[in-house]
Coordinates of C-alpha atoms and ligand atoms in Angstrom, one line a residue:
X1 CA -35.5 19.7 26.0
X2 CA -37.8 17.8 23.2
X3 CA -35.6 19.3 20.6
X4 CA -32.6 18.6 22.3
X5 CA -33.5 14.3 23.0
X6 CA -34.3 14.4 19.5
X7 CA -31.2 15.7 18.1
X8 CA -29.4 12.9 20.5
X9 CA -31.3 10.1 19.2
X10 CA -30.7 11.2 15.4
X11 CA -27.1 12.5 15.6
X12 CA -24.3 10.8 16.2
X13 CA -22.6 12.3 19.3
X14 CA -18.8 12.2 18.5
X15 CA -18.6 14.2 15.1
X16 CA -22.3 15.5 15.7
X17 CA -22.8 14.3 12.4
X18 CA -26.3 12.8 11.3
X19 CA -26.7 8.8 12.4
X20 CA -27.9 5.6 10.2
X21 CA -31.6 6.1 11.2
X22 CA -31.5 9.9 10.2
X23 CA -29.6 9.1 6.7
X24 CA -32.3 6.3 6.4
X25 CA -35.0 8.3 6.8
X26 CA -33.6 11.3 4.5
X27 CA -32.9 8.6 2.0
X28 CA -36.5 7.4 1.8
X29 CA -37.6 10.8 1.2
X30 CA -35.1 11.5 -1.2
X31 CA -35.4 8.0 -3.0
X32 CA -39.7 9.5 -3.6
X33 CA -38.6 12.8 -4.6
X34 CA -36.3 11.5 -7.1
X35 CA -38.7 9.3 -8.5
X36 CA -41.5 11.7 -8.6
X37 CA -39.4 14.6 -10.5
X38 CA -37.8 11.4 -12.4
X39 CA -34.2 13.0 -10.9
X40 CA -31.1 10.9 -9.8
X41 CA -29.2 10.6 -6.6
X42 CA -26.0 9.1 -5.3
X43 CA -25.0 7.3 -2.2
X44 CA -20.9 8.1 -1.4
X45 CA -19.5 5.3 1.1
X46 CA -16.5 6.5 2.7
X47 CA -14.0 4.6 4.4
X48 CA -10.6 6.4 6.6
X49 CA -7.9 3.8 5.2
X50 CA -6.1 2.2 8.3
X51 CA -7.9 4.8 10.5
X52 CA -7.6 1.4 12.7
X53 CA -3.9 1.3 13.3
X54 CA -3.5 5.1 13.9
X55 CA -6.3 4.7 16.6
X56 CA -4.4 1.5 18.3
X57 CA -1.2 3.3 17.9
X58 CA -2.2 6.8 19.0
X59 CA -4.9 6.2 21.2
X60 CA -8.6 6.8 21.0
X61 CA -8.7 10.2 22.2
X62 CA -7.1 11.6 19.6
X63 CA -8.0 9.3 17.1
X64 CA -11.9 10.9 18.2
X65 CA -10.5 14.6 17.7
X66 CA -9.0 13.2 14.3
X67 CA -12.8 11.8 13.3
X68 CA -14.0 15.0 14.6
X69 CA -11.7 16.8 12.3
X70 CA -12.4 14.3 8.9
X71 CA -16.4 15.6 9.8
X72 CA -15.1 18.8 9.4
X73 CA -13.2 18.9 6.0
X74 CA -16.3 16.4 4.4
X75 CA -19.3 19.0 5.1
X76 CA -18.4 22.1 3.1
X77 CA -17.7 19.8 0.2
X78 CA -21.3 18.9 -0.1
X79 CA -24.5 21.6 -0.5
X80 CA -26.8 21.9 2.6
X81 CA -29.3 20.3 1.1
X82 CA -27.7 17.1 1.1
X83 CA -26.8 14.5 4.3
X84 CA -22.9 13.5 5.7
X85 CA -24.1 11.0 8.6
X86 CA -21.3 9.0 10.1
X87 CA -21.9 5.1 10.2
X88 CA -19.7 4.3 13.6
X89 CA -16.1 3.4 13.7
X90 CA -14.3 5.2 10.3
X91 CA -17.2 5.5 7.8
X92 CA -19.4 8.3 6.3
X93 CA -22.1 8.0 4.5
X94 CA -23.0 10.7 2.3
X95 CA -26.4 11.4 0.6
X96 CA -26.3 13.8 -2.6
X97 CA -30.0 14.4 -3.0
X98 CA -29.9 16.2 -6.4
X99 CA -27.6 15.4 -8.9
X100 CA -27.7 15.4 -12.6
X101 CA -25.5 13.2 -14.1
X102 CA -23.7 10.1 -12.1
X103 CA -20.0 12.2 -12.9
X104 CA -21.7 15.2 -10.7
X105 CA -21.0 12.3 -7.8
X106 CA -17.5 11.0 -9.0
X107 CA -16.1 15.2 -8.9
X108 CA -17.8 15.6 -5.0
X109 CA -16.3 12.4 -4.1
X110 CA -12.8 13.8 -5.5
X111 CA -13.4 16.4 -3.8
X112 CA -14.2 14.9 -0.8
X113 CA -11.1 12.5 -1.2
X114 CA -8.7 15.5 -1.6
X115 CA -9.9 17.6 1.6
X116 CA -9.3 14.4 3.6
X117 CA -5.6 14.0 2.4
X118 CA -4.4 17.5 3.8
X119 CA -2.0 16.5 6.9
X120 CA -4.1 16.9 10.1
X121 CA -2.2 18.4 13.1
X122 CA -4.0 17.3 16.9
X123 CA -2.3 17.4 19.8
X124 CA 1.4 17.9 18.1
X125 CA 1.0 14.7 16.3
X126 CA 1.6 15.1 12.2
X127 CA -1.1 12.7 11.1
X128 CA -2.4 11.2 7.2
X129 CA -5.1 10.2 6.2
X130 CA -6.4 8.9 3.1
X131 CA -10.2 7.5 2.6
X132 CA -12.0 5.1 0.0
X133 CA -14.9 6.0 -1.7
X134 CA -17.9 3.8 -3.0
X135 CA -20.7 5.5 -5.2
X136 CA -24.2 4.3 -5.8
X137 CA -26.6 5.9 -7.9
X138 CA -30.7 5.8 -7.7
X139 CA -32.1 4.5 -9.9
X140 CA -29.4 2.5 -11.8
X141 CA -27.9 0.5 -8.6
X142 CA -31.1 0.1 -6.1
X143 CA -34.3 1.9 -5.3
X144 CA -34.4 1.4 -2.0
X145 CA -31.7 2.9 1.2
X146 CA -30.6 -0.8 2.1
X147 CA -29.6 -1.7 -1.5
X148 CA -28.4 1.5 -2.2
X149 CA -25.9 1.8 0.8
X150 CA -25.1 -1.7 -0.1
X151 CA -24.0 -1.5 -3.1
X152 CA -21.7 1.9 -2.2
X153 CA -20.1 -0.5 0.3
X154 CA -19.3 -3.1 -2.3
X155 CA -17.9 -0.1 -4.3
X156 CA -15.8 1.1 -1.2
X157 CA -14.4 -2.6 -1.0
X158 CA -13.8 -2.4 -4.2
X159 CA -11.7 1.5 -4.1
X160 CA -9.6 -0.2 -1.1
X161 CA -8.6 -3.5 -2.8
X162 CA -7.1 -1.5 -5.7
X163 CA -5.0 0.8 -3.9
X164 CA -7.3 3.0 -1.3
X165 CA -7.2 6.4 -1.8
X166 CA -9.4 6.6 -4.8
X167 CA -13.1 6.3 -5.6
X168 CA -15.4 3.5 -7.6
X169 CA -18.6 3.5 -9.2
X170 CA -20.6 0.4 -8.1
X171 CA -20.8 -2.4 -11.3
X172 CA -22.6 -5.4 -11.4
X173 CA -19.5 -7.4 -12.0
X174 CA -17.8 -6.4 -7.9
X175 CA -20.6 -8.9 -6.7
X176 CA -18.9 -12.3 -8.4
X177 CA -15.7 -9.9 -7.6
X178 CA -16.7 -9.7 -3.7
X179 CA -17.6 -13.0 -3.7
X180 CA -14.3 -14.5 -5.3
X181 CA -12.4 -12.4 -2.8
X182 CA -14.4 -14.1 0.2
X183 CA -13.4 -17.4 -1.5
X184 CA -9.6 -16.4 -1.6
X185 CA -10.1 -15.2 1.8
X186 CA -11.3 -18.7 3.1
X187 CA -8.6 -20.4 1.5
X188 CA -6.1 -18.0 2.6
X189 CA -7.2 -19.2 6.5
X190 CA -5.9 -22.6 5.7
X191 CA -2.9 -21.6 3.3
X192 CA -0.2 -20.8 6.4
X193 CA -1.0 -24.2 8.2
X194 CA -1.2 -26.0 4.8
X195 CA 2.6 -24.7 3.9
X196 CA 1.1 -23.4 0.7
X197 CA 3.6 -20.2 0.7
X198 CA 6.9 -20.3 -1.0
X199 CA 9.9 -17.1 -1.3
X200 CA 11.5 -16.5 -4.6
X201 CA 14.6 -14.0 -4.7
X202 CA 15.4 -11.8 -7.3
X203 CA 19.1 -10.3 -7.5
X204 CA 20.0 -6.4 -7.2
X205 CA 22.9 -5.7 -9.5
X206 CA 25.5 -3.2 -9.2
X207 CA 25.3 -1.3 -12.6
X208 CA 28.8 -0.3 -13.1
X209 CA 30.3 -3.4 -12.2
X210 CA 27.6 -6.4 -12.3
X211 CA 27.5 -7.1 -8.9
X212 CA 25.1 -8.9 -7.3
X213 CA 24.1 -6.5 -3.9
X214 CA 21.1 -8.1 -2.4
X215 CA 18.4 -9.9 -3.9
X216 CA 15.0 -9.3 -3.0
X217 CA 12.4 -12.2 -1.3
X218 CA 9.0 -12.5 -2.8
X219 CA 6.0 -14.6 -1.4
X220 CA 3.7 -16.9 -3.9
X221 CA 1.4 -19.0 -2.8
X222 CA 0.7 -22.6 -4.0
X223 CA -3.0 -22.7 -4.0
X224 CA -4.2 -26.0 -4.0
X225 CA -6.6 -25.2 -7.0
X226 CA -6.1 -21.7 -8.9
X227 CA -2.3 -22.4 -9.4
X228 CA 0.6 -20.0 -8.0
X229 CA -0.9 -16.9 -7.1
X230 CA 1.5 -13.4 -7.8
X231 CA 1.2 -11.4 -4.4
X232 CA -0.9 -9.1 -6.0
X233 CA -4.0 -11.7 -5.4
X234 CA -3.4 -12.0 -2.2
X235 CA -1.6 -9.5 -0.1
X236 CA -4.4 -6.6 -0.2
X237 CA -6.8 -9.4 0.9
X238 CA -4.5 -10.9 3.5
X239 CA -4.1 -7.5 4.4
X240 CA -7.7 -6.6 4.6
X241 CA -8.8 -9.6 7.2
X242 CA -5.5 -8.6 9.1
X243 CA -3.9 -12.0 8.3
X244 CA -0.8 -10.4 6.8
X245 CA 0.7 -10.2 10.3
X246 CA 1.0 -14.0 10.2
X247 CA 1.9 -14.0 6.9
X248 CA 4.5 -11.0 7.5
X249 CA 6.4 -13.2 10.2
X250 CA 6.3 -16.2 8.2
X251 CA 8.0 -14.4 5.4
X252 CA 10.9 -12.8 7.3
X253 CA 11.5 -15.9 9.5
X254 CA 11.7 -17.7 6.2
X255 CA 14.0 -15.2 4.0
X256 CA 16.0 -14.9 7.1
X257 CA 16.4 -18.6 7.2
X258 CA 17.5 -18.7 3.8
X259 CA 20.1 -15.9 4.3
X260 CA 21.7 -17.5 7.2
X261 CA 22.1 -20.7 5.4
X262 CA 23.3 -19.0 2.6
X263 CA 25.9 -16.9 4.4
X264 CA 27.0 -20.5 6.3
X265 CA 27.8 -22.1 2.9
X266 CA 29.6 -18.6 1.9
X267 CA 27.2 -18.0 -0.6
X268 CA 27.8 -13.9 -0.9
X269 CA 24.3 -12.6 -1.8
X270 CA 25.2 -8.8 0.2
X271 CA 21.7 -8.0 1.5
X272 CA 17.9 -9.8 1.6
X273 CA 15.2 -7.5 1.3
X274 CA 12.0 -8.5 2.5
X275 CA 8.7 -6.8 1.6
X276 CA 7.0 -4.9 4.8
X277 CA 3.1 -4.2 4.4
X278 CA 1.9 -1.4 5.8
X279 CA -0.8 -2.8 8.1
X280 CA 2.3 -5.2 9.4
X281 CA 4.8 -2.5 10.0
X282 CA 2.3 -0.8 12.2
X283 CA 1.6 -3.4 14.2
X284 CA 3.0 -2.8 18.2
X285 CA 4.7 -5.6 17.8
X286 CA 6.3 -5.5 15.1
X287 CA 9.8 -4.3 16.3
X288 CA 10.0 -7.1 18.7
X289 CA 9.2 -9.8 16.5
X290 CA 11.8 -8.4 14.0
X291 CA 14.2 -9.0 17.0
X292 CA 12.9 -12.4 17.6
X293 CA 13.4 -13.7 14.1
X294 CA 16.9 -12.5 13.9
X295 CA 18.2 -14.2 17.6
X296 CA 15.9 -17.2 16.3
X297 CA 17.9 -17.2 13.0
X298 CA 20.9 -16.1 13.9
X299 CA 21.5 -13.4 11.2
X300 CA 23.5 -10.3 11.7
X301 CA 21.2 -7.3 11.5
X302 CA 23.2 -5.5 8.8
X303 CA 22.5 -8.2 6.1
X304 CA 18.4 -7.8 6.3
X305 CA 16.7 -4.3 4.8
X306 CA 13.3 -3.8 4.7
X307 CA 11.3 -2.7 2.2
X308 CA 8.4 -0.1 2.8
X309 CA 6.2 2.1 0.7
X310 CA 5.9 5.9 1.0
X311 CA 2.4 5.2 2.6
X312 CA 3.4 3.0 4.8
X313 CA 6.5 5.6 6.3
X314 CA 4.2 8.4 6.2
X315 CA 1.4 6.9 8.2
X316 CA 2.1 8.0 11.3
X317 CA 5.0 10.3 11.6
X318 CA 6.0 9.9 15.2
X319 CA 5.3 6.4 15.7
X320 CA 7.0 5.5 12.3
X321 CA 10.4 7.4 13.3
X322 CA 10.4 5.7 16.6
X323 CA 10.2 2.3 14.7
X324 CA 12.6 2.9 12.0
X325 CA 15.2 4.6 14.5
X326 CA 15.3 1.0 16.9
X327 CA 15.4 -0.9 13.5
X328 CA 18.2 1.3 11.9
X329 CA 20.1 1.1 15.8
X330 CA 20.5 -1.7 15.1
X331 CA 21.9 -2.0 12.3
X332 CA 19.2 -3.1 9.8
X333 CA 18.8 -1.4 6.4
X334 CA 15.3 0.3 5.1
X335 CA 14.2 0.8 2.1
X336 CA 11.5 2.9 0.6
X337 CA 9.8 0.5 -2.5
X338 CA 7.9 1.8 -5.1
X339 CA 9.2 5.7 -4.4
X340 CA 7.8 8.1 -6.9
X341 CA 3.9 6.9 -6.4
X342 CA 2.8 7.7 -2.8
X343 CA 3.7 10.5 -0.8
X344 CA 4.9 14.2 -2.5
X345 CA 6.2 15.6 0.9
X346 CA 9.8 14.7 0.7
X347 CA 10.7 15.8 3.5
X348 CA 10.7 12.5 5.5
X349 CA 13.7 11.5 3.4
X350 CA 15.9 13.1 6.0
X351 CA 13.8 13.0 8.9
X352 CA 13.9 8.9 8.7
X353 CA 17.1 6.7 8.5
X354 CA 16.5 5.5 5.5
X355 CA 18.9 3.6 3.1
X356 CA 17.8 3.3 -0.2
X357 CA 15.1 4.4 -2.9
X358 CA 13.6 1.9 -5.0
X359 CA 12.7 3.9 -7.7
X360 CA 9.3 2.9 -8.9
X361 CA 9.0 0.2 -12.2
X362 CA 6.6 2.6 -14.0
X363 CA 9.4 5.2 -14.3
X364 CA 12.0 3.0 -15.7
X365 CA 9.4 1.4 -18.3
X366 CA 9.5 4.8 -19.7
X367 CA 12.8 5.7 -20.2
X368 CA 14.4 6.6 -22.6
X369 CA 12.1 7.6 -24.7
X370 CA 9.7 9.6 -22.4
X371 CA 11.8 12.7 -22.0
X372 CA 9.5 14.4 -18.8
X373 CA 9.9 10.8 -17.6
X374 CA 13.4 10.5 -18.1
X375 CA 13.7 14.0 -16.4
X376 CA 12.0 12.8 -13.4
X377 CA 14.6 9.6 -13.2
X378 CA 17.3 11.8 -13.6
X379 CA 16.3 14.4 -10.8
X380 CA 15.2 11.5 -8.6
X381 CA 18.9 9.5 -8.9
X382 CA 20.1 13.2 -8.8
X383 CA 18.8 13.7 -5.3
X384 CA 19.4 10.2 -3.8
X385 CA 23.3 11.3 -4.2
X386 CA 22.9 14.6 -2.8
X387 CA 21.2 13.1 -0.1
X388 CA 23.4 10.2 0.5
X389 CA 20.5 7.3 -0.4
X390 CA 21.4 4.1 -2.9
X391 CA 19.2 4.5 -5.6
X392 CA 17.9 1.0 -7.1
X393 CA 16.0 1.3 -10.5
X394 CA 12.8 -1.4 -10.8
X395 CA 11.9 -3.2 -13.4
X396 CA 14.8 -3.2 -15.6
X397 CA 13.9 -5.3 -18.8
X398 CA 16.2 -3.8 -21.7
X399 CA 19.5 -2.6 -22.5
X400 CA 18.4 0.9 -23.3
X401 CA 16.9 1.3 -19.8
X402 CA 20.4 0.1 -18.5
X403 CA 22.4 2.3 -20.2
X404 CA 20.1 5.5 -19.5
X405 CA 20.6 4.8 -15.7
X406 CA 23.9 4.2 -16.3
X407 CA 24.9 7.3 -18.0
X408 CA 22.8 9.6 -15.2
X409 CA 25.3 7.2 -12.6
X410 CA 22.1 5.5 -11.0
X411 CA 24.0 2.5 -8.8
X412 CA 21.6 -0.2 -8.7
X413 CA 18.8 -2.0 -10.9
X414 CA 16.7 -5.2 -10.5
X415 CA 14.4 -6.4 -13.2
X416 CA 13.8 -8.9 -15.9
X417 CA 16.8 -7.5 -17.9
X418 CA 18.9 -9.3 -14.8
X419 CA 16.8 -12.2 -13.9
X420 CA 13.3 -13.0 -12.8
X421 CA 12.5 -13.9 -9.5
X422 CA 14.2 -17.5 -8.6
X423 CA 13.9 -20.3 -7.1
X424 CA 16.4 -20.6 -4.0
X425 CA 18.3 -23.1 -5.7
X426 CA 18.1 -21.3 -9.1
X427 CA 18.9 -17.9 -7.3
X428 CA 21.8 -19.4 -5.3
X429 CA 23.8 -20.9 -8.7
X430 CA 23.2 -17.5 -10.2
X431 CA 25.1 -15.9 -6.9
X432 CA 27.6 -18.5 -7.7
X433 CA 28.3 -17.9 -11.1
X434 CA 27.7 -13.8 -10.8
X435 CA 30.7 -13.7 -8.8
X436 CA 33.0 -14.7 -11.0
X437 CA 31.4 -13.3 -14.5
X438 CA 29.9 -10.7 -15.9
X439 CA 26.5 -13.0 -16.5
X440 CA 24.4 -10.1 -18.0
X441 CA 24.0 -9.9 -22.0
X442 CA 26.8 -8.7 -23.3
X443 CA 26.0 -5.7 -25.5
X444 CA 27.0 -4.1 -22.8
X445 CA 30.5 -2.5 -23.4
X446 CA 31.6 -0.8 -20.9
X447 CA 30.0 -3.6 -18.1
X448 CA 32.8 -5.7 -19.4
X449 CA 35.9 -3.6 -19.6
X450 CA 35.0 -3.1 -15.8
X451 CA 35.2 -6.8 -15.5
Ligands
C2E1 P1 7.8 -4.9 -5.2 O1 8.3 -5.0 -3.9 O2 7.9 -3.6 -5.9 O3 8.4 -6.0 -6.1 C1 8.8 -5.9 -7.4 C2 7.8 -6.6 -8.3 O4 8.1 -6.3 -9.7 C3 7.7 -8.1 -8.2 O5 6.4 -8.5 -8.5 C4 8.7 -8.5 -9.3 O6 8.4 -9.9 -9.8 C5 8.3 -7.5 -10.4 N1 9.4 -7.3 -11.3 C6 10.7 -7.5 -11.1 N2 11.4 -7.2 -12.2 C7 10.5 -6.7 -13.2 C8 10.6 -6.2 -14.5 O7 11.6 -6.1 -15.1 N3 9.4 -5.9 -15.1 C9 8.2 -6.0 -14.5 N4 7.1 -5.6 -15.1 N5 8.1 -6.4 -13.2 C10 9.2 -6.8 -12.6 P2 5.7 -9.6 -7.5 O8 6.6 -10.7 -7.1 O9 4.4 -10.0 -8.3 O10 5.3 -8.7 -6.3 C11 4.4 -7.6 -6.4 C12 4.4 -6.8 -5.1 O11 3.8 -7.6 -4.0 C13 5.8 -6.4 -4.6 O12 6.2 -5.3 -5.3 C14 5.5 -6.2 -3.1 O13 4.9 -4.9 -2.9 C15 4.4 -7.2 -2.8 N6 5.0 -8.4 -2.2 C16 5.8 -9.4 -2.7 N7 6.2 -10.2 -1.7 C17 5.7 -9.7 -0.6 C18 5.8 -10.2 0.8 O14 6.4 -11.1 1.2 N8 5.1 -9.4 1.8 C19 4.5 -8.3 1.4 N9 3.9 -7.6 2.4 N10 4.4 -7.8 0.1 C20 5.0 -8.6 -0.8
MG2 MG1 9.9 -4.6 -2.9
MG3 MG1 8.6 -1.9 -5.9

């Protein structure tokens, strides 16, 4: 019974996994061991990326089995000797007691990383899962447990603001980091009531015959002080303290505003794509506020698709189909952005309505010359057609790119080669103009005998 109250009081009961006060304790020990044999040791912070959303969408009980299961794949990565305690909610804390060298660290937390990312199964339910990982190492970052853990949180922060599923070292520099994020953050309250946002649109061009098919809305915000921030300031942060819902509506209402007023003046833009983040698209409401904003506006369905990553789609499988089956009812296009960089299972391609791949910018900068690249753009416009998808190369910026995706009959681009992101007003006279000319440079032959 003694042994029993005292494996309650230092375990945690869901994953049966050592608790903070254990971890502490072990760390302590471990911390004078470590000094006394002048060894190091490292501190992993793990974080389950969006574990939150899965558990509000799937329920707690099997989000619990699901924590159960991450327990699972993290101990046999690690040697008995060392600690995995669970911190509450989604994070781990794990203790490597002996290590030689700070990489020893980085390779378990890869490790680590990897086992997590195998697809779960529980209860029929196809689930994801990716985690962040922050590493501190005695004695460089701390030699005590509270600085220690600390600064393998900071690290963790630091893994999820640049793109989550991935590990950090802890540096000096994420402190003035953290604490420019927390300014940004404050700001970023105020930015929404302030009217500090604003929407540019950048055109999608049909390649064969210069087209304009859609263009594409993109938020910036007006900060009072720093200038216009890109989205890439903002969003993972607005994203992080959950303000991205608010942010989310504000941008469709607005690019659906500007579509409707467009299509009343018979300016002919074909479709507005507006940017969905993932922690938005999961939201329960999200359906029904798509529906609100388009009665509100008065826009037809068929002249909005939205734009989601791989990650985003492959969250959660069932609730995601669900989602993108009312949206596509209806009439709505979806796009998957960035495609090439998230997910390898391809499978959802046809399991999901989905229109359109935006082939990722990365690829494009590469061809020509990159021939395993160029293979890779070739297979992926290859397969869109097979598979009855409009492909849209990113980031077109030269003529060579163009007529690479032309000759492997890719239908759509959208880059710098076409036009930046514009101004309403800018983006509307280039509508204007693009419907009666070929306005693209015009080393391109066989663009203008089409015209
Ligand atoms: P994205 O959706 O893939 O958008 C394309 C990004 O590539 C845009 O950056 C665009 O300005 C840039 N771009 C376009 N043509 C070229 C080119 O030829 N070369 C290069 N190097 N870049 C090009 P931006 O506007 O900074 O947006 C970055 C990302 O932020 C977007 O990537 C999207 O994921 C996100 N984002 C933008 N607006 C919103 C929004 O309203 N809501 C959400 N949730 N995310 C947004
Ligand atoms: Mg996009
Ligand atoms: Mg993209």
């Amino acid at each position: 019974m003694a042994q029993r109250m005292t494996h309650l009081a230092e375990h945690d009961i869901l994953a049966s996994l050592p608790n903070r006060g254990l971890l502490d304790d072990r760390l302590e020990q471990g911390i004078a061991l470590a000094q006394r044999f002048s060894r190091k040791l490292a501190v992993l912070f793990i974080d389950l990326d969006h574990f939150k959303d899965i558990n509000d969408s799937i329920g707690h009980l099997i989000g619990d089995q699901l924590l159960r299961a991450v327990a699972l794949r993290i101990t046999p990565c690690v040697r008995s000797s060392d600690t995995v305690s669970r911190q509450g909610s989604d994070e781990f804390i794990v203790l490597l007691s002996e290590i030689s060298h700070a990489e020893d660290a980085a390779l378990i937390a890869d490790k680590i990383r990897l086992a997590v990312l195998e697809p779960y199964t529980i209860a029929s339910h196809l689930l994801h899962l990716t985690a962040s990982i922050g590493i501190s190492v005695y004695p460089e970052d701390g030699a005590d447990p509270e600085s220690l853990i600390q600064c393998a949180d900071t690290a963790m922060h630091y893994a999820k603001e640049n793109g989550r599923n991935r590990s950090h070292f802890f540096t000096d520099e994420m402190n003035c980091h953290t604490a420019e994020r927390q300014l940004i953050r404050g700001d970023l309250r105020d930015a929404l009531d302030r009217g500090e946002f604003a929407l540019e649109y950048q055109p999608k061009v049909n390649l064969v015959s210069g087209a304009i098919t859609g263009v594409e809305a993109l938020i910036r915000w007006r900060h009072p002080s720093r200038g216009v921030l890109p989205p890439l300031e903002f969003i993972q942060i607005a994203e992080d303290c959950g303000l991205i819902v608010q942010i989310g509506q504000w941008v469709l209402r607005a690019a659906c505003l500007q579509a409707q007023t467009w299509r009343a003046i018979g300016i002919r833009f074909g479709t507005m794509a507006v940017n969905i983040s993932a922690v938005e698209f999961s939201n329960v409401r999200f359906f029904e506020n798509v529906c609100e904003i388009l009665e509100y506006t008065g826009l037809e369905p068929r002249y909005l698709e939205l734009e989601l990553t791989e990650t985003a789609v492959m969250r959660n499988f069932d609730a995601t189909r669900n989602v993108l089956q009312s949206l596509s009812a209806m009439g709505i296009r979806i796009a998957v952005d960035d495609f090439g960089t998230g997910y390898s299972n391809l499978s959802y391609l046809k399991r999901f309505p989905i229109n359109t791949l935006k082939l990722d910018k990365s690829f494009v900068h590469d061809v020509p010359g990159n021939a395993d690249i160029a293979t890779i753009v070739r297979s992926v416009i290859h397969m869109g057609q097979s598979l009855h998808l409009q492909v849209v190369a990113e980031g077109v910026e030269n003529v060579e790119q163009l007529k690479f995706l032309r000759a492997y009959n890719c239908a759509e681009g959208q880059g710098y080669y076409f036009s930046k992101p514009l101004h309403p007003s800018a983006c509307q006279a280039l509508i204007s103009v693009a419907e009666r000319h070929w306005v693209w440079q015009s080393s391109s032959p066989a663009v203008r005998a089409d015209k």
